[in-house]
Coordinates of C-alpha atoms in Angstrom, one line a residue:
X640 CA 41.7 -31.1 11.5
X641 CA 41.2 -31.5 7.3
X642 CA 42.8 -28.1 6.1
X643 CA 40.3 -27.7 3.1
X644 CA 37.4 -28.1 5.9
X645 CA 39.2 -25.4 8.0
X646 CA 39.3 -22.9 5.1
X647 CA 35.5 -23.6 4.1
X648 CA 34.8 -22.6 8.2
X649 CA 36.6 -19.6 7.7
X650 CA 34.7 -18.7 4.5
X651 CA 31.3 -19.5 6.1
X652 CA 31.7 -16.7 8.4
X653 CA 32.9 -14.1 5.1
X654 CA 30.3 -15.3 2.8
X655 CA 30.8 -17.0 -0.6
X656 CA 31.2 -20.7 -1.5
X657 CA 33.9 -23.1 -0.8
X658 CA 32.7 -26.2 -3.0
X659 CA 34.0 -29.5 -3.3
X660 CA 33.2 -32.0 -6.3
X661 CA 33.4 -32.2 -10.1
X662 CA 32.6 -28.9 -11.8
X663 CA 31.4 -29.3 -15.5
X664 CA 32.4 -26.1 -17.2
X665 CA 30.2 -23.2 -16.0
X666 CA 28.2 -25.9 -13.8
X667 CA 29.6 -25.8 -10.5
X668 CA 28.7 -28.8 -8.0
X669 CA 26.1 -26.7 -5.8
X670 CA 24.4 -25.9 -8.7
X671 CA 24.1 -30.0 -9.6
X672 CA 23.3 -30.5 -6.4
X673 CA 20.5 -28.2 -6.1
X674 CA 18.9 -29.7 -9.5
X675 CA 19.0 -33.2 -8.5
X676 CA 18.1 -32.8 -4.7
X677 CA 15.5 -30.5 -5.5
X678 CA 13.9 -33.1 -8.3
X679 CA 11.0 -35.5 -7.1
X680 CA 10.7 -38.3 -10.2
X681 CA 6.8 -39.7 -10.2
X682 CA 7.7 -42.9 -8.3
X683 CA 9.6 -41.0 -5.5
X684 CA 6.1 -38.8 -5.4
X685 CA 4.0 -41.9 -4.9
X686 CA 6.2 -43.6 -2.2
X687 CA 5.9 -40.0 -0.3
X688 CA 2.6 -39.9 -0.4
X689 CA 2.5 -43.5 0.9
X690 CA 4.9 -42.6 4.2
X691 CA 2.9 -39.3 4.5
X692 CA 0.0 -41.9 4.9
X693 CA 1.4 -44.3 7.6
X694 CA 2.1 -44.0 11.1
X695 CA 6.0 -44.5 11.8
X696 CA 5.0 -47.4 13.8
X697 CA 3.5 -48.8 10.6
X698 CA 6.9 -48.6 8.9
X699 CA 9.6 -51.1 8.8
X700 CA 13.2 -50.2 9.2
X701 CA 14.0 -49.9 5.6
X702 CA 10.9 -47.8 4.9
X703 CA 12.1 -45.7 7.8
X704 CA 15.5 -45.2 5.8
X705 CA 13.9 -44.6 2.7
X706 CA 11.8 -42.1 4.3
X707 CA 14.7 -40.2 6.3
X708 CA 16.4 -39.8 2.9
X709 CA 14.2 -37.9 1.0
X710 CA 13.5 -35.9 4.3
X711 CA 17.0 -35.2 4.0
X712 CA 17.1 -34.5 0.4
X713 CA 14.3 -31.6 0.9
X714 CA 16.4 -30.4 3.8
X715 CA 19.4 -29.8 1.9
X716 CA 18.2 -28.7 -1.2
X717 CA 16.9 -25.8 0.6
X718 CA 20.3 -25.2 2.5
X719 CA 22.2 -25.4 -0.8
X720 CA 20.1 -22.6 -2.5
X721 CA 21.4 -20.2 0.7
X722 CA 24.8 -21.7 0.6
X723 CA 27.2 -18.8 0.7
X724 CA 24.3 -16.4 1.3
X725 CA 24.0 -14.2 4.8
X726 CA 20.9 -16.2 5.3
X727 CA 23.4 -19.3 5.9
X728 CA 24.7 -20.0 9.6
X729 CA 27.9 -21.3 10.1
X730 CA 26.7 -24.5 11.1
X731 CA 24.4 -24.7 8.0
X732 CA 27.2 -23.6 5.7
X733 CA 29.3 -27.0 7.0
X734 CA 26.7 -29.1 7.0
X735 CA 26.4 -28.3 3.2
X736 CA 30.3 -28.6 3.0
X737 CA 30.4 -32.0 4.6
X738 CA 27.5 -33.0 2.4
X739 CA 29.0 -32.4 -1.0
X740 CA 32.3 -34.3 0.5
X741 CA 31.0 -37.4 1.9
X742 CA 27.8 -37.8 -0.3
X743 CA 28.1 -39.1 -4.1
X744 CA 25.9 -36.8 -6.4
X745 CA 26.4 -39.7 -9.1
X746 CA 24.4 -41.8 -6.7
X747 CA 21.9 -39.6 -6.1
X748 CA 21.4 -39.1 -9.9
X749 CA 21.1 -43.1 -10.5
X750 CA 18.5 -43.2 -7.5
X751 CA 16.2 -40.6 -9.4
X752 CA 16.2 -42.0 -13.1
X753 CA 13.9 -45.2 -13.8
X754 CA 15.2 -48.3 -15.7
X755 CA 13.9 -46.9 -18.8
X756 CA 15.8 -43.5 -18.6
X757 CA 18.8 -45.7 -17.3
X758 CA 18.8 -47.8 -20.5
X759 CA 18.4 -44.5 -22.5
X760 CA 21.1 -42.9 -20.9
X761 CA 23.6 -46.1 -21.6
X762 CA 22.6 -46.1 -25.3
X763 CA 23.3 -42.6 -25.6
X764 CA 26.8 -42.3 -23.7
X765 CA 27.8 -45.2 -25.8
X766 CA 26.5 -43.3 -28.9
X767 CA 28.1 -40.4 -28.2
X768 CA 31.7 -42.2 -27.4
X769 CA 32.0 -43.0 -31.6
X770 CA 31.3 -39.5 -32.6
X771 CA 34.3 -37.2 -33.3
X772 CA 35.7 -35.3 -30.5
X773 CA 35.3 -31.8 -31.9
X774 CA 31.6 -32.7 -32.0
X775 CA 31.3 -34.1 -28.4
X776 CA 33.2 -31.2 -27.2
X777 CA 30.9 -28.4 -29.0
X778 CA 27.8 -30.3 -27.5
X779 CA 29.4 -30.4 -24.0
X780 CA 30.4 -27.1 -24.1
X781 CA 27.3 -25.9 -25.0
X782 CA 25.0 -27.7 -22.3
X783 CA 27.8 -26.5 -19.7
X784 CA 26.3 -23.3 -20.2
X785 CA 23.9 -22.4 -17.4
X786 CA 20.7 -21.2 -18.8
X787 CA 21.1 -24.6 -21.5
X788 CA 21.9 -26.5 -18.5
X789 CA 18.6 -25.4 -16.3
X790 CA 16.4 -26.5 -19.2
X791 CA 18.3 -29.8 -20.0
X792 CA 16.1 -33.0 -18.7
X793 CA 17.0 -35.4 -15.8
X794 CA 18.4 -37.8 -18.1
X795 CA 20.1 -35.3 -20.6
X796 CA 21.7 -33.8 -17.4
X797 CA 22.8 -37.2 -16.0
X798 CA 24.5 -37.8 -19.6
X799 CA 26.2 -34.6 -19.5
X800 CA 27.9 -35.4 -16.3
X801 CA 28.4 -38.7 -17.8
X802 CA 30.1 -38.0 -20.9
X803 CA 32.2 -35.1 -19.0
X804 CA 34.1 -37.8 -17.3
X805 CA 37.0 -39.2 -19.0
X806 CA 37.1 -42.8 -17.5
X807 CA 33.9 -44.1 -19.4
X808 CA 34.7 -47.6 -19.0
X809 CA 34.3 -47.3 -14.9
X810 CA 31.1 -45.2 -15.6
X811 CA 29.5 -47.3 -17.9
X812 CA 30.1 -50.4 -15.5
X813 CA 28.4 -48.4 -12.6
X814 CA 25.5 -47.8 -14.8
X815 CA 25.2 -51.5 -15.7
X816 CA 25.1 -52.6 -11.8
X817 CA 22.7 -49.7 -11.1
X818 CA 20.4 -51.1 -14.0
X819 CA 20.4 -54.3 -12.8
X820 CA 19.9 -53.1 -9.3
X821 CA 17.0 -50.8 -10.5
X822 CA 15.4 -54.1 -12.3
X823 CA 15.8 -56.3 -8.9
X824 CA 14.1 -53.7 -7.1
X825 CA 11.3 -53.2 -9.6
X826 CA 10.9 -57.0 -8.8
X827 CA 11.1 -56.9 -5.3
X828 CA 8.3 -54.1 -5.1
X829 CA 5.9 -56.0 -7.5
X830 CA 6.2 -58.8 -5.5
X831 CA 5.3 -56.8 -2.3
X832 CA 2.4 -55.1 -4.4
X833 CA 0.8 -58.8 -5.1
X834 CA 1.7 -59.6 -1.5
X835 CA -0.3 -57.1 -0.4
X836 CA -3.0 -57.4 -2.9
X837 CA -3.4 -60.9 -1.8
X838 CA -3.7 -60.2 1.9
X839 CA -6.0 -57.7 1.4
X840 CA -8.5 -60.1 -0.5
X841 CA -8.0 -62.6 2.1
X842 CA -9.1 -60.2 4.8
X843 CA -12.4 -59.2 3.2

């Protein structure tokens, strides 16, 4: 058995948090997870409304998977908030710990941001790479304070996460791929909308 998981299981019965992931100054991994799991952008709200309006039998396999992810995010947003408290059972404690180990918060962040936000993030990260190190460090240290971090917009929270990472080249390459993926998804959704609109018109 994984040693860290054994420690986590021991801590589950004693209280306290056993965390996994990158800590950004005073912003621990669970704080980031709570912020992003709790956040529902407008396009996501519309998708959830769409799923709520349909019977399970009316959804495609891909749509069922998408709906399950939204439901899972809500569940874990709640579990992260009670993680390490007396309200959290050992079973739920281990669910949260395993989630931190197995899931990618960067992937979650990218799924929550729009193409425009990702383009802005890319430009801002590129700009910040050019500023003096002292200035960048001061910005990061200020935004790492819990009160300040809580007030940051989602795109600025993403930028902070990115500029706190040393490997800019790898992260920027990942961001480029995600922007391309979002554009492709938007094109697919637009084609689906046109198809449904045309079939609805024909039906009349």
